[in-house]
C-alpha cells in the first residue's frame, strides 16, 4: 500500500513539473516572438537601400554621400541594422560614389567640360572616404596634365614665338618642340585625340615658323656683318 502511494505521489510530481515547464516555455515563446517581430519591423535597411539606389540614379550631389553614410552609421548605432548590413550598405554607397566621381573625371578628360579644381576636389574627397585607389591616382595626374596642355602650353608657345628673332633660343625651341611632340605625362588615350593632335600641330608649326624667322634674321645679320668688314 505504501509503495503504491509513493508511485502515485511520484507520478503527480512528475506531471506537475512537466506542466510548469510547458507553461514556462509557452510564456517564453510569447515574449521572444513579438520582440523578434518588432526588431525586424523596426529595421530601416530597405529604406537605406532605396536611398542608395536613388543616389545612383540622381544627378551627383556630393553632400548626399555624407548624409547617407551618417544615416547608415546612425542606424547601426541605434540597432536598426546589423553590423554586417552596415558594412554591406557602406560598400554599396562607396561604389555608387566612386562611379559618380569617375564619371565626372571621364567627362572632363573626354569632353573638356567642367572645372578642373572641382573634379580634383571630388577625387580627393573620394580618396579620403574610400582609401587609396590606382584609378583615383590616374585621374589626379591626368586632369592637371590635360588642363596644362589645353590651357597653358599653347600660351607658352605663343609667348616664345612672338618674341623678337634676335632673342631666339635654340635650347628653348628644342624644349618646347619636344614637349609639343611628346606631351609627357599625358596618357596616350588622350594625346591621340584630335584636340591634342591639333595642339601639337599648331605648336610645332609656330615653333618652326619662328625658327625660320630667326634663321633669316641671322643670315641677314651675317651678311651685314660681312659688308661692314669690306667697307
mmCIF file of C-alpha atoms in Angstrom:
data_model
loop_
_atom_site.group_PDB
_atom_site.id
_atom_site.type_symbol
_atom_site.label_atom_id
_atom_site.label_comp_id
_atom_site.label_asym_id
_atom_site.label_seq_id
_atom_site.Cartn_x
_atom_site.Cartn_y
_atom_site.Cartn_z
ATOM 1 C CA UNK A 1 0.000 0.000 0.000
ATOM 2 C CA UNK A 2 2.776 2.375 0.990
ATOM 3 C CA UNK A 3 4.612 1.516 -2.193
ATOM 4 C CA UNK A 4 1.544 2.288 -4.263
ATOM 5 C CA UNK A 5 1.132 5.693 -2.591
ATOM 6 C CA UNK A 6 4.740 6.545 -3.330
ATOM 7 C CA UNK A 7 4.290 5.638 -7.004
ATOM 8 C CA UNK A 8 1.161 7.802 -7.274
ATOM 9 C CA UNK A 9 2.878 10.707 -5.487
ATOM 10 C CA UNK A 10 5.896 10.462 -7.778
ATOM 11 C CA UNK A 11 3.679 10.473 -10.850
ATOM 12 C CA UNK A 12 1.875 13.590 -9.626
ATOM 13 C CA UNK A 13 5.184 15.369 -9.031
ATOM 14 C CA UNK A 14 6.480 14.464 -12.499
ATOM 15 C CA UNK A 15 3.256 15.608 -14.164
ATOM 16 C CA UNK A 16 3.393 18.853 -12.181
ATOM 17 C CA UNK A 17 6.955 19.534 -13.247
ATOM 18 C CA UNK A 18 6.078 18.890 -16.878
ATOM 19 C CA UNK A 19 3.130 21.270 -16.682
ATOM 20 C CA UNK A 20 5.259 24.004 -15.092
ATOM 21 C CA UNK A 21 7.939 23.542 -17.753
ATOM 22 C CA UNK A 22 5.362 23.702 -20.518
ATOM 23 C CA UNK A 23 3.887 26.940 -19.190
ATOM 24 C CA UNK A 24 7.353 28.468 -18.883
ATOM 25 C CA UNK A 25 8.260 27.556 -22.457
ATOM 26 C CA UNK A 26 4.925 28.877 -23.704
ATOM 27 C CA UNK A 27 5.352 32.176 -21.864
ATOM 28 C CA UNK A 28 8.930 32.447 -23.061
ATOM 29 C CA UNK A 29 7.872 31.967 -26.653
ATOM 30 C CA UNK A 30 5.150 34.578 -26.226
ATOM 31 C CA UNK A 31 7.769 37.095 -25.048
ATOM 32 C CA UNK A 32 10.504 36.435 -27.580
ATOM 33 C CA UNK A 33 8.176 36.191 -30.584
ATOM 34 C CA UNK A 34 6.852 39.776 -30.534
ATOM 35 C CA UNK A 35 10.302 41.095 -29.702
ATOM 36 C CA UNK A 36 11.735 39.428 -32.801
ATOM 37 C CA UNK A 37 8.920 40.730 -34.981
ATOM 38 C CA UNK A 38 9.292 44.231 -33.610
ATOM 39 C CA UNK A 39 13.040 44.159 -34.262
ATOM 40 C CA UNK A 40 12.511 43.194 -37.902
ATOM 41 C CA UNK A 41 9.735 45.694 -38.353
ATOM 42 C CA UNK A 42 11.950 48.465 -36.948
ATOM 43 C CA UNK A 43 14.796 47.844 -39.402
ATOM 44 C CA UNK A 44 15.352 50.584 -41.985
ATOM 45 C CA UNK A 45 17.677 48.547 -44.196
ATOM 46 C CA UNK A 46 15.249 48.581 -47.118
ATOM 47 C CA UNK A 47 14.818 52.339 -46.849
ATOM 48 C CA UNK A 48 18.582 52.830 -46.888
ATOM 49 C CA UNK A 49 18.922 50.583 -49.927
ATOM 50 C CA UNK A 50 16.293 52.644 -51.747
ATOM 51 C CA UNK A 51 18.099 55.871 -50.882
ATOM 52 C CA UNK A 52 21.376 54.467 -52.207
ATOM 53 C CA UNK A 53 19.598 53.378 -55.391
ATOM 54 C CA UNK A 54 18.183 56.886 -55.799
ATOM 55 C CA UNK A 55 21.649 58.337 -55.206
ATOM 56 C CA UNK A 56 22.848 56.166 -58.085
ATOM 57 C CA UNK A 57 20.148 57.457 -60.436
ATOM 58 C CA UNK A 58 20.065 61.121 -59.442
ATOM 59 C CA UNK A 59 22.390 63.885 -60.537
ATOM 60 C CA UNK A 60 25.564 63.778 -58.489
ATOM 61 C CA UNK A 61 25.276 65.587 -55.166
ATOM 62 C CA UNK A 62 28.477 65.052 -53.132
ATOM 63 C CA UNK A 63 26.859 66.168 -49.880
ATOM 64 C CA UNK A 64 24.291 63.371 -50.204
ATOM 65 C CA UNK A 65 27.062 60.801 -49.800
ATOM 66 C CA UNK A 66 27.969 62.174 -46.370
ATOM 67 C CA UNK A 67 24.309 62.309 -45.358
ATOM 68 C CA UNK A 68 23.688 58.681 -46.313
ATOM 69 C CA UNK A 69 26.893 57.489 -44.666
ATOM 70 C CA UNK A 70 25.892 59.193 -41.416
ATOM 71 C CA UNK A 71 22.445 57.624 -41.658
ATOM 72 C CA UNK A 72 23.929 54.146 -42.106
ATOM 73 C CA UNK A 73 26.223 54.555 -39.098
ATOM 74 C CA UNK A 74 23.438 56.044 -37.005
ATOM 75 C CA UNK A 75 21.128 53.147 -37.884
ATOM 76 C CA UNK A 76 23.790 50.671 -36.814
ATOM 77 C CA UNK A 77 24.376 52.508 -33.526
ATOM 78 C CA UNK A 78 20.637 52.502 -32.806
ATOM 79 C CA UNK A 79 20.391 48.782 -33.510
ATOM 80 C CA UNK A 80 18.145 49.280 -36.520
ATOM 81 C CA UNK A 81 20.530 47.311 -38.727
ATOM 82 C CA UNK A 82 23.174 44.694 -38.042
ATOM 83 C CA UNK A 83 26.882 45.466 -38.375
ATOM 84 C CA UNK A 84 27.059 43.181 -41.412
ATOM 85 C CA UNK A 85 24.266 45.174 -43.065
ATOM 86 C CA UNK A 86 26.048 48.433 -42.271
ATOM 87 C CA UNK A 87 29.227 47.123 -43.925
ATOM 88 C CA UNK A 88 27.292 45.992 -46.990
ATOM 89 C CA UNK A 89 25.399 49.273 -47.311
ATOM 90 C CA UNK A 90 28.581 51.315 -46.885
ATOM 91 C CA UNK A 91 30.303 49.332 -49.629
ATOM 92 C CA UNK A 92 27.330 49.849 -51.937
ATOM 93 C CA UNK A 93 27.289 53.562 -51.158
ATOM 94 C CA UNK A 94 31.039 53.841 -51.783
ATOM 95 C CA UNK A 95 30.693 52.096 -55.138
ATOM 96 C CA UNK A 96 27.959 54.497 -56.222
ATOM 97 C CA UNK A 97 30.063 57.438 -55.029
ATOM 98 C CA UNK A 98 33.076 56.144 -56.981
ATOM 99 C CA UNK A 99 31.057 55.756 -60.160
ATOM 100 C CA UNK A 100 29.731 59.301 -59.890
ATOM 101 C CA UNK A 101 33.194 60.803 -59.353
ATOM 102 C CA UNK A 102 34.848 58.689 -62.048
ATOM 103 C CA UNK A 103 32.127 59.695 -64.498
ATOM 104 C CA UNK A 104 32.857 63.345 -63.728
ATOM 105 C CA UNK A 105 36.577 62.768 -64.291
ATOM 106 C CA UNK A 106 35.968 60.880 -67.540
ATOM 107 C CA UNK A 107 33.658 63.591 -68.780
ATOM 108 C CA UNK A 108 36.271 66.254 -68.080
ATOM 109 C CA UNK A 109 39.027 64.309 -69.830
ATOM 110 C CA UNK A 110 36.946 63.318 -72.833
ATOM 111 C CA UNK A 111 34.785 66.385 -73.314
ATOM 112 C CA UNK A 112 36.889 69.099 -71.726
ATOM 113 C CA UNK A 113 33.865 70.360 -69.826
ATOM 114 C CA UNK A 114 33.765 71.112 -66.133
ATOM 115 C CA UNK A 115 36.010 72.801 -63.645
ATOM 116 C CA UNK A 116 39.382 71.167 -63.063
ATOM 117 C CA UNK A 117 39.574 72.108 -59.389
ATOM 118 C CA UNK A 118 36.052 70.879 -58.686
ATOM 119 C CA UNK A 119 36.774 67.466 -60.188
ATOM 120 C CA UNK A 120 40.074 67.220 -58.297
ATOM 121 C CA UNK A 121 38.227 68.080 -55.082
ATOM 122 C CA UNK A 122 35.764 65.263 -55.777
ATOM 123 C CA UNK A 123 38.670 62.850 -56.266
ATOM 124 C CA UNK A 124 40.397 63.939 -53.055
ATOM 125 C CA UNK A 125 37.164 63.571 -51.089
ATOM 126 C CA UNK A 126 36.614 60.131 -52.586
ATOM 127 C CA UNK A 127 40.137 59.068 -51.662
ATOM 128 C CA UNK A 128 39.616 60.292 -48.109
ATOM 129 C CA UNK A 129 36.370 58.327 -47.859
ATOM 130 C CA UNK A 130 37.388 55.072 -49.539
ATOM 131 C CA UNK A 131 41.200 54.970 -49.373
ATOM 132 C CA UNK A 132 43.983 54.879 -51.956
ATOM 133 C CA UNK A 133 42.979 53.691 -55.396
ATOM 134 C CA UNK A 134 45.003 53.369 -58.613
ATOM 135 C CA UNK A 135 42.159 54.820 -60.663
ATOM 136 C CA UNK A 136 41.921 57.851 -58.397
ATOM 137 C CA UNK A 137 45.686 58.374 -58.743
ATOM 138 C CA UNK A 138 45.385 58.090 -62.523
ATOM 139 C CA UNK A 139 42.729 60.778 -62.744
ATOM 140 C CA UNK A 140 44.558 63.029 -60.279
ATOM 141 C CA UNK A 141 47.618 63.026 -62.550
ATOM 142 C CA UNK A 142 45.800 63.185 -65.890
ATOM 143 C CA UNK A 143 43.430 66.059 -65.161
ATOM 144 C CA UNK A 144 46.202 68.614 -64.412
ATOM 145 C CA UNK A 145 48.148 67.412 -67.472
ATOM 146 C CA UNK A 146 45.071 67.695 -69.642
ATOM 147 C CA UNK A 147 44.400 71.183 -68.355
ATOM 148 C CA UNK A 148 48.040 72.198 -68.852
ATOM 149 C CA UNK A 149 48.285 71.110 -72.488
ATOM 150 C CA UNK A 150 44.905 72.604 -73.356
ATOM 151 C CA UNK A 151 45.068 75.882 -71.448
ATOM 152 C CA UNK A 152 48.686 76.679 -70.572
ATOM 153 C CA UNK A 153 51.058 75.082 -73.046
ATOM 154 C CA UNK A 154 49.739 76.853 -76.178
ATOM 155 C CA UNK A 155 50.244 80.169 -74.383
ATOM 156 C CA UNK A 156 53.854 79.275 -73.588
ATOM 157 C CA UNK A 157 54.495 78.529 -77.251
ATOM 158 C CA UNK A 158 52.799 81.734 -78.393
ATOM 159 C CA UNK A 159 54.740 83.809 -75.887
ATOM 160 C CA UNK A 160 58.024 82.346 -77.120
ATOM 161 C CA UNK A 161 57.275 82.572 -80.838
ATOM 162 C CA UNK A 162 56.025 86.160 -80.619
ATOM 163 C CA UNK A 163 59.427 87.259 -79.406
ATOM 164 C CA UNK A 164 61.993 89.170 -81.394
ATOM 165 C CA UNK A 165 64.014 86.827 -83.642
ATOM 166 C CA UNK A 166 67.126 88.304 -82.063
ATOM 167 C CA UNK A 167 66.100 86.721 -78.744
ATOM 168 C CA UNK A 168 65.583 83.256 -80.241
ATOM 169 C CA UNK A 169 66.854 80.438 -78.013
ATOM 170 C CA UNK A 170 67.694 77.112 -79.616
ATOM 171 C CA UNK A 171 67.502 75.425 -76.228
ATOM 172 C CA UNK A 172 64.029 76.811 -75.546
ATOM 173 C CA UNK A 173 62.905 75.954 -79.061
ATOM 174 C CA UNK A 174 64.036 72.329 -78.732
ATOM 175 C CA UNK A 175 62.449 72.006 -75.291
ATOM 176 C CA UNK A 176 59.055 73.299 -76.421
ATOM 177 C CA UNK A 177 59.116 71.237 -79.596
ATOM 178 C CA UNK A 178 59.840 68.030 -77.665
ATOM 179 C CA UNK A 179 57.027 68.877 -75.296
ATOM 180 C CA UNK A 180 54.628 69.526 -78.170
ATOM 181 C CA UNK A 181 55.501 66.291 -79.933
ATOM 182 C CA UNK A 182 55.538 64.016 -76.871
ATOM 183 C CA UNK A 183 53.233 65.707 -74.340
ATOM 184 C CA UNK A 184 54.946 63.924 -71.436
ATOM 185 C CA UNK A 185 52.691 62.830 -68.603
ATOM 186 C CA UNK A 186 49.532 62.764 -70.700
ATOM 187 C CA UNK A 187 48.187 59.277 -71.323
ATOM 188 C CA UNK A 188 48.172 58.008 -74.912
ATOM 189 C CA UNK A 189 44.404 57.598 -74.906
ATOM 190 C CA UNK A 190 44.096 61.379 -74.598
ATOM 191 C CA UNK A 191 47.089 62.669 -76.563
ATOM 192 C CA UNK A 192 45.917 60.689 -79.600
ATOM 193 C CA UNK A 193 42.613 62.585 -79.669
ATOM 194 C CA UNK A 194 42.009 65.246 -82.289
ATOM 195 C CA UNK A 195 42.142 68.061 -79.757
ATOM 196 C CA UNK A 196 45.710 67.230 -78.774
ATOM 197 C CA UNK A 197 46.971 66.382 -82.245
ATOM 198 C CA UNK A 198 45.697 69.825 -83.241
ATOM 199 C CA UNK A 199 47.508 71.456 -80.310
ATOM 200 C CA UNK A 200 50.674 69.601 -81.266
ATOM 201 C CA UNK A 201 50.399 70.565 -84.932
ATOM 202 C CA UNK A 202 49.758 74.225 -84.131
ATOM 203 C CA UNK A 203 52.618 74.412 -81.636
ATOM 204 C CA UNK A 204 55.156 72.754 -83.937
ATOM 205 C CA UNK A 205 54.081 74.986 -86.822
ATOM 206 C CA UNK A 206 54.531 78.152 -84.743
ATOM 207 C CA UNK A 207 57.885 76.988 -83.428
ATOM 208 C CA UNK A 208 59.208 76.142 -86.878
ATOM 209 C CA UNK A 209 57.960 79.427 -88.287
ATOM 210 C CA UNK A 210 59.720 81.315 -85.510
ATOM 211 C CA UNK A 211 62.888 79.329 -86.119
ATOM 212 C CA UNK A 212 62.730 80.197 -89.817
ATOM 213 C CA UNK A 213 62.388 83.889 -88.941
ATOM 214 C CA UNK A 214 65.400 83.613 -86.684
ATOM 215 C CA UNK A 215 67.461 81.874 -89.374
ATOM 216 C CA UNK A 216 66.504 84.556 -91.885
ATOM 217 C CA UNK A 217 67.362 87.238 -89.362
ATOM 218 C CA UNK A 218 70.662 85.524 -88.611
ATOM 219 C CA UNK A 219 71.588 85.289 -92.311
ATOM 220 C CA UNK A 220 70.903 88.977 -92.818
ATOM 221 C CA UNK A 221 72.895 89.802 -89.717
ATOM 222 C CA UNK A 222 75.839 87.783 -91.002
ATOM 223 C CA UNK A 223 75.639 89.371 -94.460
ATOM 224 C CA UNK A 224 75.522 92.819 -92.953
ATOM 225 C CA UNK A 225 78.499 91.932 -90.837
ATOM 226 C CA UNK A 226 80.449 90.844 -93.928
ATOM 227 C CA UNK A 227 79.507 94.023 -95.794
ATOM 228 C CA UNK A 228 80.787 96.118 -92.922
ATOM 229 C CA UNK A 229 84.106 94.281 -92.988
ATOM 230 C CA UNK A 230 84.637 95.041 -96.681
ATOM 231 C CA UNK A 231 83.812 98.718 -96.432
#
